[in-house]
Tab-separated table of N, CA and C in Angstrom:
chain	number	residue	atom	x	y	z
A	1	MET	N	1.123	-1.079	0.289
A	1	MET	CA	-0.208	-0.063	-0.156
A	1	MET	C	0.981	1.000	-0.002
A	2	ALA	N	0.685	2.176	-0.806
A	2	ALA	CA	1.275	3.370	-0.762
A	2	ALA	C	1.149	4.021	0.597
A	3	LYS	N	1.875	4.466	0.810
A	3	LYS	CA	1.976	5.484	1.957
A	3	LYS	C	1.181	7.075	1.294
A	4	LYS	N	0.436	7.448	2.121
A	4	LYS	CA	-0.040	8.750	1.808
A	4	LYS	C	0.966	9.879	1.771
A	5	GLU	N	0.978	10.823	0.841
A	5	GLU	CA	1.776	12.284	1.243
A	5	GLU	C	1.798	12.748	2.707
A	6	MET	N	2.953	12.938	3.054
A	6	MET	CA	3.008	13.345	4.094
A	6	MET	C	2.158	15.145	4.444
A	7	GLU	N	1.768	15.277	5.346
A	7	GLU	CA	1.357	16.840	5.700
A	7	GLU	C	2.145	17.503	5.948
A	8	VAL	N	3.042	18.382	5.269
A	8	VAL	CA	3.536	19.575	5.861
A	8	VAL	C	2.965	20.764	6.231
A	9	VAL	N	3.428	21.734	7.314
A	9	VAL	CA	3.024	22.877	7.948
A	9	VAL	C	2.947	23.735	6.440
A	10	LYS	N	2.120	24.589	6.328
A	10	LYS	CA	1.804	25.554	5.393
A	10	LYS	C	2.148	27.018	5.751
A	11	GLY	N	2.726	27.766	5.648
A	11	GLY	CA	2.719	29.573	5.702
A	11	GLY	C	3.666	29.611	7.133
A	12	LEU	N	4.382	28.774	7.038
A	12	LEU	CA	5.657	28.871	8.495
A	12	LEU	C	6.258	29.875	8.450
A	13	ASP	N	5.632	30.792	9.710
A	13	ASP	CA	6.856	32.243	9.917
A	13	ASP	C	7.863	31.596	10.358
A	14	LEU	N	8.914	31.908	9.509
A	14	LEU	CA	10.388	31.600	9.153
A	14	LEU	C	10.890	32.418	10.708
A	15	LYS	N	10.424	33.746	10.745
A	15	LYS	CA	11.429	34.632	11.707
A	15	LYS	C	10.928	34.047	13.156
A	16	ARG	N	9.334	33.507	13.234
A	16	ARG	CA	9.079	33.199	14.859
A	16	ARG	C	9.933	31.783	14.783
A	17	TYR	N	10.469	31.223	13.744
A	17	TYR	CA	10.953	29.614	13.808
A	17	TYR	C	12.371	29.897	14.426
A	18	MET	N	13.087	31.036	14.148
A	18	MET	CA	14.540	31.078	14.153
A	18	MET	C	15.159	30.994	16.077
A	19	GLY	N	16.116	30.895	15.913
A	19	GLY	CA	16.479	30.778	17.745
A	19	GLY	C	16.694	29.007	17.753
A	20	ARG	N	16.426	29.407	19.187
A	20	ARG	CA	17.384	27.580	19.762
A	20	ARG	C	16.142	26.656	19.674
A	21	TRP	N	15.864	25.539	19.447
A	21	TRP	CA	15.736	24.214	19.597
A	21	TRP	C	16.375	23.079	20.151
A	22	TYR	N	15.782	22.426	21.191
A	22	TYR	CA	16.276	21.629	22.042
A	22	TYR	C	15.625	20.149	21.149
A	23	GLU	N	16.610	19.170	21.345
A	23	GLU	CA	16.027	17.903	20.770
A	23	GLU	C	15.650	17.199	21.736
A	24	ILE	N	14.297	16.564	21.385
A	24	ILE	CA	13.972	15.758	22.643
A	24	ILE	C	13.694	14.755	22.560
A	25	ALA	N	13.533	14.516	20.900
A	25	ALA	CA	13.949	12.608	20.561
A	25	ALA	C	14.185	12.968	19.615
A	26	SER	N	14.845	11.575	18.952
A	26	SER	CA	14.985	11.491	16.992
A	26	SER	C	15.021	10.148	16.833
A	27	PHE	N	15.255	9.743	15.443
A	27	PHE	CA	15.737	8.674	14.724
A	27	PHE	C	17.114	8.601	15.285
A	28	PRO	N	17.909	7.932	15.725
A	28	PRO	CA	19.440	7.303	15.738
A	28	PRO	C	19.691	7.539	14.373
A	29	SER	N	20.677	8.529	13.732
A	29	SER	CA	21.171	8.519	12.578
A	29	SER	C	22.620	8.631	12.582
A	30	PHE	N	23.602	8.362	11.135
A	30	PHE	CA	24.942	8.212	11.177
A	30	PHE	C	25.365	9.500	11.877
A	31	PHE	N	25.023	10.583	11.307
A	31	PHE	CA	25.561	12.057	11.483
A	31	PHE	C	24.991	12.515	12.693
A	32	GLN	N	25.103	11.726	13.835
A	32	GLN	CA	25.230	12.302	15.368
A	32	GLN	C	25.831	11.406	16.135
A	33	PRO	N	26.433	11.809	17.072
A	33	PRO	CA	27.198	10.654	18.190
A	33	PRO	C	25.924	9.720	18.198
A	34	ARG	N	26.119	8.018	18.759
A	34	ARG	CA	25.167	7.397	19.726
A	34	ARG	C	24.955	8.081	20.706
A	35	ASN	N	26.022	8.647	21.464
A	35	ASN	CA	25.894	8.959	23.177
A	35	ASN	C	25.461	10.466	23.013
A	36	GLY	N	25.363	11.078	22.170
A	36	GLY	CA	25.531	12.597	22.413
A	36	GLY	C	24.134	13.086	23.233
A	37	VAL	N	24.556	14.084	23.971
A	37	VAL	CA	23.280	14.612	24.972
A	37	VAL	C	23.280	15.726	24.514
A	38	ASN	N	22.566	16.490	25.152
A	38	ASN	CA	22.070	17.840	25.070
A	38	ASN	C	22.201	18.296	23.740
A	39	THR	N	21.615	17.890	22.392
A	39	THR	CA	21.509	17.930	21.294
A	39	THR	C	20.543	19.165	21.051
A	40	ARG	N	21.019	20.015	20.319
A	40	ARG	CA	20.419	21.681	19.928
A	40	ARG	C	20.676	21.869	18.775
A	41	ALA	N	19.696	22.660	18.178
A	41	ALA	CA	19.885	23.320	16.711
A	41	ALA	C	19.766	25.174	17.016
A	42	THR	N	20.251	25.591	16.504
A	42	THR	CA	20.275	27.270	16.791
A	42	THR	C	20.166	27.861	15.343
A	43	TYR	N	19.000	28.373	14.677
A	43	TYR	CA	18.982	28.866	13.367
A	43	TYR	C	18.680	30.502	13.812
A	44	THR	N	19.115	31.108	12.705
A	44	THR	CA	19.374	32.647	12.251
A	44	THR	C	18.870	32.677	10.980
A	45	LEU	N	18.327	33.912	11.084
A	45	LEU	CA	17.815	34.209	9.633
A	45	LEU	C	18.919	35.352	8.676
A	46	ASN	N	19.424	35.071	7.732
A	46	ASN	CA	20.244	35.313	7.028
A	46	ASN	C	19.565	36.642	6.224
A	47	GLY	N	20.231	37.572	5.898
A	47	GLY	CA	19.737	39.113	5.091
A	47	GLY	C	19.193	38.273	3.886
A	48	ASP	N	19.906	37.274	3.104
A	48	ASP	CA	19.199	36.723	1.678
A	48	ASP	C	18.115	35.707	2.144
A	49	GLY	N	17.499	35.736	3.229
A	49	GLY	CA	16.026	34.797	3.388
A	49	GLY	C	16.666	33.476	3.587
A	50	THR	N	17.845	33.248	3.390
A	50	THR	CA	18.272	31.340	4.056
A	50	THR	C	18.407	31.641	5.303
A	51	VAL	N	18.605	30.588	6.341
A	51	VAL	CA	18.600	30.410	7.179
A	51	VAL	C	19.951	29.665	7.913
A	52	LYS	N	20.877	30.187	8.782
A	52	LYS	CA	22.449	29.600	8.996
A	52	LYS	C	21.638	28.649	10.414
A	53	VAL	N	22.418	27.309	9.974
A	53	VAL	CA	21.833	26.584	10.900
A	53	VAL	C	23.196	25.479	11.751
A	54	LEU	N	23.186	25.850	13.269
A	54	LEU	CA	24.026	25.222	14.064
A	54	LEU	C	23.707	24.132	14.647
A	55	ASN	N	23.990	22.922	14.414
A	55	ASN	CA	23.408	21.814	15.364
A	55	ASN	C	24.701	21.688	16.297
A	56	GLU	N	24.777	21.320	17.738
A	56	GLU	CA	25.422	21.088	18.285
A	56	GLU	C	25.066	19.696	19.413
A	57	THR	N	26.053	19.221	19.640
A	57	THR	CA	25.816	17.986	20.653
A	57	THR	C	27.058	17.710	21.530
A	58	TRP	N	26.567	17.220	22.860
A	58	TRP	CA	28.080	16.782	23.773
A	58	TRP	C	28.412	15.188	23.442
A	59	SER	N	29.280	15.007	23.280
A	59	SER	CA	29.646	13.460	23.484
A	59	SER	C	30.782	13.298	24.874
A	60	ASP	N	30.729	12.779	25.839
A	60	ASP	CA	32.028	12.596	26.610
A	60	ASP	C	32.474	13.880	27.127
A	61	GLY	N	31.674	14.624	27.104
A	61	GLY	CA	31.887	15.973	27.737
A	61	GLY	C	32.608	17.124	26.537
A	62	LYS	N	32.427	16.685	25.190
A	62	LYS	CA	32.938	17.568	24.478
A	62	LYS	C	32.123	18.087	23.414
A	63	ARG	N	32.062	19.114	23.423
A	63	ARG	CA	30.926	19.600	22.124
A	63	ARG	C	31.450	19.561	20.545
A	64	ASP	N	30.413	18.921	19.790
A	64	ASP	CA	30.688	18.352	18.420
A	64	ASP	C	29.485	19.421	17.738
A	65	TYR	N	29.967	20.413	16.529
A	65	TYR	CA	28.939	20.900	16.309
A	65	TYR	C	29.341	20.550	14.698
A	66	ILE	N	28.005	20.907	13.822
A	66	ILE	CA	28.194	20.971	12.553
A	66	ILE	C	27.501	22.498	12.182
A	67	GLU	N	28.013	23.234	10.989
A	67	GLU	CA	27.195	24.304	10.318
A	67	GLU	C	26.488	24.011	9.205
A	68	GLY	N	25.263	24.622	8.860
A	68	GLY	CA	24.849	24.461	7.362
A	68	GLY	C	23.858	25.624	6.797
A	69	THR	N	23.460	25.400	5.726
A	69	THR	CA	22.624	26.322	5.667
A	69	THR	C	21.292	26.230	4.976
A	70	ALA	N	20.090	26.561	5.528
A	70	ALA	CA	18.876	25.918	5.323
A	70	ALA	C	17.911	27.070	3.862
A	71	TYR	N	17.243	26.494	3.322
A	71	TYR	CA	16.521	27.424	2.651
A	71	TYR	C	15.133	26.352	2.129
A	72	LYS	N	14.214	27.107	1.282
A	72	LYS	CA	13.289	26.443	0.827
A	72	LYS	C	13.193	25.670	-0.353
A	73	ALA	N	13.197	24.975	-0.555
A	73	ALA	CA	12.987	23.961	-1.736
A	73	ALA	C	12.391	24.323	-2.810
A	74	ASP	N	11.121	25.042	-2.640
A	74	ASP	CA	10.620	25.374	-3.634
A	74	ASP	C	9.857	27.026	-3.217
A	75	PRO	N	10.793	28.167	-3.506
A	75	PRO	CA	10.609	29.396	-3.355
A	75	PRO	C	9.053	29.872	-3.272
A	76	ASN	N	8.129	29.241	-4.116
A	76	ASN	CA	7.098	29.565	-4.452
A	76	ASN	C	5.625	29.127	-4.024
A	77	SER	N	6.321	28.120	-3.132
A	77	SER	CA	4.959	27.388	-1.984
A	77	SER	C	5.380	27.654	-0.622
A	78	ASP	N	3.862	27.522	-0.391
A	78	ASP	CA	3.550	27.810	1.355
A	78	ASP	C	4.223	26.839	1.649
A	79	GLU	N	4.663	25.518	1.652
A	79	GLU	CA	4.751	24.464	2.097
A	79	GLU	C	6.265	24.551	2.837
A	80	ALA	N	6.300	23.998	4.063
A	80	ALA	CA	7.466	24.068	5.083
A	80	ALA	C	8.533	23.028	4.887
A	81	LYS	N	8.924	22.755	3.451
A	81	LYS	CA	10.005	21.746	2.868
A	81	LYS	C	11.036	22.984	2.861
A	82	LEU	N	11.970	22.196	3.331
A	82	LEU	CA	13.200	22.990	3.044
A	82	LEU	C	14.432	22.122	2.772
A	83	LYS	N	15.366	22.692	2.376
A	83	LYS	CA	16.685	21.972	2.290
A	83	LYS	C	17.534	22.383	2.780
A	84	VAL	N	18.609	21.249	3.596
A	84	VAL	CA	19.723	21.758	4.640
A	84	VAL	C	20.853	21.054	3.947
A	85	LYS	N	21.966	22.075	3.862
A	85	LYS	CA	23.243	21.950	3.394
A	85	LYS	C	24.173	21.997	4.535
A	86	PHE	N	24.902	21.033	4.642
A	86	PHE	CA	26.021	21.096	5.528
A	86	PHE	C	27.097	20.795	5.160
A	87	TYR	N	27.859	22.229	5.556
A	87	TYR	CA	29.598	21.833	4.806
A	87	TYR	C	30.758	20.832	5.710
A	88	VAL	N	31.184	19.796	5.150
A	88	VAL	CA	31.758	19.118	5.920
A	88	VAL	C	32.993	19.244	5.840
A	89	PRO	N	34.093	20.052	6.794
A	89	PRO	CA	34.952	20.271	7.090
A	89	PRO	C	35.754	18.740	7.875
A	90	PRO	N	36.734	18.501	8.223
A	90	PRO	CA	38.053	19.231	7.337
A	90	PRO	C	38.587	18.801	5.823
A	91	PHE	N	37.787	17.826	5.177
A	91	PHE	CA	38.101	17.561	3.878
A	91	PHE	C	38.131	19.080	2.877
A	92	LEU	N	38.987	18.329	1.865
A	92	LEU	CA	38.824	19.361	0.983
A	92	LEU	C	38.703	18.814	-0.322
A	93	PRO	N	38.312	19.244	-1.466
A	93	PRO	CA	37.226	20.232	-1.376
A	93	PRO	C	36.043	19.910	-0.094
A	94	ILE	N	35.626	21.056	0.088
A	94	ILE	CA	34.375	20.922	1.170
A	94	ILE	C	33.294	20.223	0.460
A	95	ILE	N	32.942	18.879	0.709
A	95	ILE	CA	31.520	18.426	0.497
A	95	ILE	C	30.305	18.866	1.157
A	96	PRO	N	29.428	19.289	0.558
A	96	PRO	CA	28.214	19.368	1.058
A	96	PRO	C	27.426	18.464	1.204
A	97	VAL	N	26.947	18.336	2.213
A	97	VAL	CA	25.834	16.778	2.608
A	97	VAL	C	24.496	17.766	2.852
A	98	VAL	N	23.423	17.449	1.390
A	98	VAL	CA	21.951	18.287	1.539
A	98	VAL	C	21.084	17.191	1.721
A	99	GLY	N	20.386	17.738	3.018
A	99	GLY	CA	19.005	16.608	3.119
A	99	GLY	C	17.953	17.772	3.220
A	100	ASP	N	17.012	16.868	3.639
A	100	ASP	CA	15.380	17.334	3.131
A	100	ASP	C	14.920	17.519	4.850
A	101	TYR	N	14.224	18.728	5.357
A	101	TYR	CA	13.823	19.540	6.527
A	101	TYR	C	12.310	19.849	6.329
A	102	TRP	N	11.693	18.874	6.978
A	102	TRP	CA	10.156	18.962	6.320
A	102	TRP	C	9.453	19.262	7.708
A	103	VAL	N	9.132	20.510	8.132
A	103	VAL	CA	8.317	20.812	9.360
A	103	VAL	C	6.731	20.247	9.158
A	104	LEU	N	6.512	19.037	9.912
A	104	LEU	CA	5.175	18.466	9.525
A	104	LEU	C	4.195	19.112	10.679
A	105	TYR	N	4.649	19.380	11.831
A	105	TYR	CA	3.890	20.261	12.824
A	105	TYR	C	4.546	21.166	13.464
A	106	ILE	N	3.912	22.526	13.837
A	106	ILE	CA	4.607	23.306	14.734
A	106	ILE	C	3.341	23.652	15.612
A	107	ASP	N	3.188	24.410	16.944
A	107	ASP	CA	2.090	24.536	17.511
A	107	ASP	C	2.151	26.398	17.482
A	108	ASP	N	0.996	26.549	17.945
A	108	ASP	CA	0.274	28.274	17.262
A	108	ASP	C	1.112	28.950	18.005
A	109	ASP	N	2.260	28.758	19.206
A	109	ASP	CA	3.044	29.341	19.937
A	109	ASP	C	4.448	29.263	19.559
A	110	TYR	N	4.740	28.236	18.346
A	110	TYR	CA	6.165	27.990	18.398
A	110	TYR	C	7.159	27.650	19.285
A	111	GLN	N	6.385	26.327	19.977
A	111	GLN	CA	7.237	26.046	21.001
A	111	GLN	C	7.869	24.516	20.981
A	112	VAL	N	7.078	24.008	20.151
A	112	VAL	CA	7.403	22.472	19.826
A	112	VAL	C	7.324	22.498	18.279
A	113	ALA	N	8.075	21.472	17.889
A	113	ALA	CA	7.819	21.074	16.254
A	113	ALA	C	8.314	19.833	16.442
A	114	LEU	N	7.574	19.187	15.248
A	114	LEU	CA	7.962	17.858	14.413
A	114	LEU	C	8.658	17.709	13.248
A	115	ILE	N	9.934	17.184	12.818
A	115	ILE	CA	10.592	17.556	11.822
A	115	ILE	C	10.750	15.863	11.180
A	116	GLY	N	10.480	15.802	9.727
A	116	GLY	CA	10.829	14.914	9.223
A	116	GLY	C	11.349	15.143	7.769
A	117	GLN	N	11.016	13.964	6.958
A	117	GLN	CA	11.293	14.200	5.331
A	117	GLN	C	10.951	12.886	4.630
A	118	PRO	N	11.166	13.410	3.695
A	118	PRO	CA	10.383	12.150	2.733
A	118	PRO	C	10.532	10.960	2.509
A	119	SER	N	11.542	10.277	2.937
A	119	SER	CA	12.163	9.097	2.984
A	119	SER	C	11.609	8.675	4.426
A	120	ARG	N	11.052	9.195	5.593
A	120	ARG	CA	11.017	8.776	6.419
A	120	ARG	C	11.530	7.944	7.546
A	121	LYS	N	13.025	8.353	6.842
A	121	LYS	CA	13.961	7.410	7.821
A	121	LYS	C	14.441	8.629	8.953
A	122	TYR	N	14.386	9.677	9.047
A	122	TYR	CA	14.991	10.895	10.071
A	122	TYR	C	13.518	11.239	10.537
A	123	LEU	N	13.515	11.649	11.983
A	123	LEU	CA	12.495	12.082	12.590
A	123	LEU	C	12.794	12.651	13.690
A	124	TRP	N	12.475	14.269	14.251
A	124	TRP	CA	13.135	15.212	15.084
A	124	TRP	C	11.830	15.620	15.881
A	125	ILE	N	12.055	15.318	17.319
A	125	ILE	CA	11.034	16.173	17.895
A	125	ILE	C	11.564	17.716	18.355
A	126	LEU	N	11.586	18.876	18.359
A	126	LEU	CA	12.062	19.722	18.825
A	126	LEU	C	11.338	20.642	19.904
A	127	ALA	N	12.174	21.398	20.467
A	127	ALA	CA	10.905	21.973	21.699
A	127	ALA	C	12.345	23.040	21.914
A	128	ARG	N	11.219	24.601	22.389
A	128	ARG	CA	12.116	25.691	22.994
A	128	ARG	C	12.725	25.532	24.431
A	129	GLN	N	12.133	24.190	25.190
A	129	GLN	CA	12.704	23.910	26.336
A	129	GLN	C	13.434	22.701	26.324
A	130	THR	N	14.179	22.407	27.450
A	130	THR	CA	14.778	21.092	27.623
A	130	THR	C	14.049	19.883	27.635
A	131	HIS	N	12.847	20.267	28.167
A	131	HIS	CA	11.509	18.864	28.278
A	131	HIS	C	10.213	19.602	28.147
A	132	ILE	N	9.199	18.585	27.666
A	132	ILE	CA	8.325	18.644	27.540
A	132	ILE	C	7.370	17.745	28.003
A	133	ASP	N	6.061	18.325	28.173
A	133	ASP	CA	4.903	17.269	28.892
A	133	ASP	C	5.108	16.061	27.918
A	134	GLU	N	4.919	15.017	28.880
A	134	GLU	CA	4.514	13.703	28.178
A	134	GLU	C	3.609	13.770	27.417
A	135	GLU	N	2.338	14.546	27.787
A	135	GLU	CA	1.184	14.469	27.011
A	135	GLU	C	1.434	15.097	25.779
A	136	ILE	N	2.311	16.002	25.708
A	136	ILE	CA	2.246	16.681	24.417
A	136	ILE	C	3.497	15.811	23.728
A	137	TYR	N	4.421	15.397	24.030
A	137	TYR	CA	5.516	14.272	23.325
A	137	TYR	C	4.583	13.307	22.483
A	138	ASN	N	3.406	12.427	23.767
A	138	ASN	CA	2.845	11.476	22.913
A	138	ASN	C	1.909	11.916	21.635
A	139	GLN	N	1.315	13.159	21.607
A	139	GLN	CA	0.790	13.791	20.538
A	139	GLN	C	1.417	13.663	19.347
A	140	LEU	N	2.852	14.240	19.776
A	140	LEU	CA	3.777	14.439	18.817
A	140	LEU	C	4.226	13.112	17.992
A	141	VAL	N	4.060	12.136	18.855
A	141	VAL	CA	4.540	10.894	18.470
A	141	VAL	C	3.318	10.069	17.472
A	142	GLN	N	2.760	10.490	18.305
A	142	GLN	CA	1.061	10.059	17.382
A	142	GLN	C	1.095	10.293	16.103
A	143	ARG	N	1.167	11.748	15.838
A	143	ARG	CA	0.938	12.209	14.434
A	143	ARG	C	1.607	11.568	13.696
A	144	ALA	N	3.476	11.793	14.128
A	144	ALA	CA	4.491	10.919	13.672
A	144	ALA	C	3.886	9.557	13.009
A	145	LYS	N	3.493	8.704	13.873
A	145	LYS	CA	3.075	7.239	13.222
A	145	LYS	C	1.850	7.673	12.546
A	146	ASP	N	0.932	8.525	12.448
A	146	ASP	CA	0.045	9.118	11.510
A	146	ASP	C	0.344	9.131	9.912
A	147	GLU	N	1.469	9.891	10.079
A	147	GLU	CA	2.113	10.136	9.060
A	147	GLU	C	3.166	9.167	8.297
A	148	GLY	N	3.246	7.681	9.314
A	148	GLY	CA	3.739	6.572	8.318
A	148	GLY	C	5.417	6.204	8.750
A	149	TYR	N	5.567	6.983	10.257
A	149	TYR	CA	6.780	6.889	10.389
A	149	TYR	C	6.621	5.603	11.800
A	150	ASP	N	8.387	4.638	11.797
A	150	ASP	CA	8.426	3.913	12.597
A	150	ASP	C	8.432	4.470	13.855
A	151	VAL	N	7.663	4.555	14.638
A	151	VAL	CA	7.977	5.441	15.780
A	151	VAL	C	9.071	4.929	17.072
A	152	SER	N	8.877	3.511	16.454
A	152	SER	CA	9.574	2.323	17.669
A	152	SER	C	11.381	3.058	17.432
A	153	LYS	N	11.852	3.497	16.369
A	153	LYS	CA	12.936	3.699	16.322
A	153	LYS	C	13.133	5.188	17.305
A	154	LEU	N	12.297	6.039	17.677
A	154	LEU	CA	12.188	6.877	18.137
A	154	LEU	C	13.092	7.094	19.732
A	155	HIS	N	14.124	7.885	19.735
A	155	HIS	CA	15.189	7.609	21.178
A	155	HIS	C	15.042	9.120	21.644
A	156	LYS	N	15.017	8.875	22.986
A	156	LYS	CA	14.862	10.574	23.918
A	156	LYS	C	16.134	11.142	24.102
A	157	THR	N	16.311	12.351	23.850
A	157	THR	CA	17.888	12.784	24.055
A	157	THR	C	17.898	13.141	25.425
A	158	PRO	N	18.997	12.486	25.876
A	158	PRO	CA	18.904	13.437	27.500
A	158	PRO	C	19.280	14.669	27.383
A	159	GLN	N	18.942	15.518	27.708
A	159	GLN	CA	19.018	17.139	28.143
A	159	GLN	C	19.174	17.058	29.401
A	160	SER	N	20.103	18.281	29.846
A	160	SER	CA	20.522	18.653	31.459
A	160	SER	C	19.668	19.840	31.472
A	161	ASP	N	19.475	20.360	32.895
A	161	ASP	CA	19.131	21.290	33.443
A	161	ASP	C	19.873	21.872	34.462
A	162	PRO	N	20.394	23.129	33.957
A	162	PRO	CA	20.697	23.810	32.848
A	162	PRO	C	21.089	23.310	31.808
A	163	PRO	N	20.865	23.553	30.578
A	163	PRO	CA	21.633	23.292	29.375
A	163	PRO	C	22.911	23.664	29.451
A	164	PRO	N	23.959	23.179	28.762
A	164	PRO	CA	25.499	23.743	28.422
A	164	PRO	C	25.534	25.393	28.524
A	165	GLU	N	26.426	25.720	28.830
A	165	GLU	CA	26.331	27.148	28.816
A	165	GLU	C	27.838	27.479	27.620
A	166	GLY	N	27.440	27.719	26.995
A	166	GLY	CA	28.432	28.340	25.430
A	166	GLY	C	28.954	27.172	25.147
A	167	ASP	N	30.510	26.800	24.706
A	167	ASP	CA	31.152	26.275	23.532
A	167	ASP	C	31.656	24.675	24.478
A	168	GLY	N	32.108	25.240	25.667
A	168	GLY	CA	33.164	23.634	26.168
A	168	GLY	C	33.823	23.553	24.700
A	169	PRO	N	34.492	22.147	25.801
A	169	PRO	CA	35.930	21.465	24.936
A	169	PRO	C	35.239	21.001	23.579
A	170	ASN	N	35.954	21.515	22.451
A	170	ASN	CA	35.605	21.100	21.169
A	170	ASN	C	35.786	19.445	21.126
A	171	ASP	N	35.254	18.434	20.322
A	171	ASP	CA	35.928	16.893	20.241
A	171	ASP	C	36.695	17.195	18.561
A	172	THR	N	37.547	17.064	18.959
A	172	THR	CA	38.997	17.170	17.950
A	172	THR	C	39.035	15.884	16.859
A	173	LYS	N	38.596	14.872	17.513
A	173	LYS	CA	38.616	13.825	16.925
A	173	LYS	C	37.724	13.591	15.242
A	174	GLY	N	36.790	14.472	14.892
A	174	GLY	CA	36.445	14.892	13.611
A	174	GLY	C	35.333	13.380	13.256
A	175	ILE	N	34.958	12.535	14.163
A	175	ILE	CA	34.512	11.416	14.027
A	175	ILE	C	33.036	11.637	13.583
A	176	TRP	N	32.461	12.746	14.266
A	176	TRP	CA	31.226	13.067	13.428
A	176	TRP	C	31.177	13.687	12.083
A	177	TRP	N	32.213	14.070	11.519
A	177	TRP	CA	32.152	14.829	10.422
A	177	TRP	C	32.250	13.611	9.239
A	178	ILE	N	32.889	12.481	9.483
A	178	ILE	CA	33.486	11.455	8.735
A	178	ILE	C	32.300	10.741	8.830
A	179	LYS	N	31.072	10.341	9.619
A	179	LYS	CA	29.654	9.685	9.912
A	179	LYS	C	28.974	10.702	9.344
A	180	SER	N	29.105	11.924	8.946
A	180	SER	CA	28.109	12.581	8.449
A	180	SER	C	28.203	12.715	6.840
A	181	LEU	N	29.255	12.276	6.588
A	181	LEU	CA	29.902	12.095	4.948
A	181	LEU	C	28.642	10.685	4.542
A	182	PHE	N	28.697	9.758	5.743
A	182	PHE	CA	27.520	8.854	4.954
A	182	PHE	C	26.131	8.761	5.652
A	183	GLY	N	26.116	9.800	5.916
A	183	GLY	CA	24.561	9.897	6.512
A	183	GLY	C	23.924	10.326	5.732
A	184	LYS	N	23.667	10.220	4.315
A	184	LYS	CA	22.868	10.461	3.185
A	184	LYS	C	21.782	9.438	3.041
């Protein structure tokens, strides 16, 4: 049975979407350390309407991060279907890794969001706070399930209160970058 087309948010207010989001849960993926905690994303609107993306996670007390750019897949569509392009150092030439970023749900106050993509291999639950209500969490999981995601793969991301300040020691091993190359 062919899965129905995913419902995607229409008319996403990018300005309101900017700022920091904490990863509440996600499908484990190649391009995140398995033992990553305090994972978060910070979005900043660029002058040209694209979005600067900073993804951070901590593993073994060290900070890993990757930066990229997000942009609307189709500038003329009101659907929240974005492309995210990550630049993967320290390799030369720099290899961009491009992925889909579909906002499947966002609440009216822009406090929680459900992010997926067309293959349904990746799923993220994001929130402005480090923790959300179990009830809200369950509603988001149900919504993902309704959209054809295998929610048994969802893994809750440990978040500490308060979240880590600033940058902390960086992970110089570079394992994250190497993994991200195979994360397509």
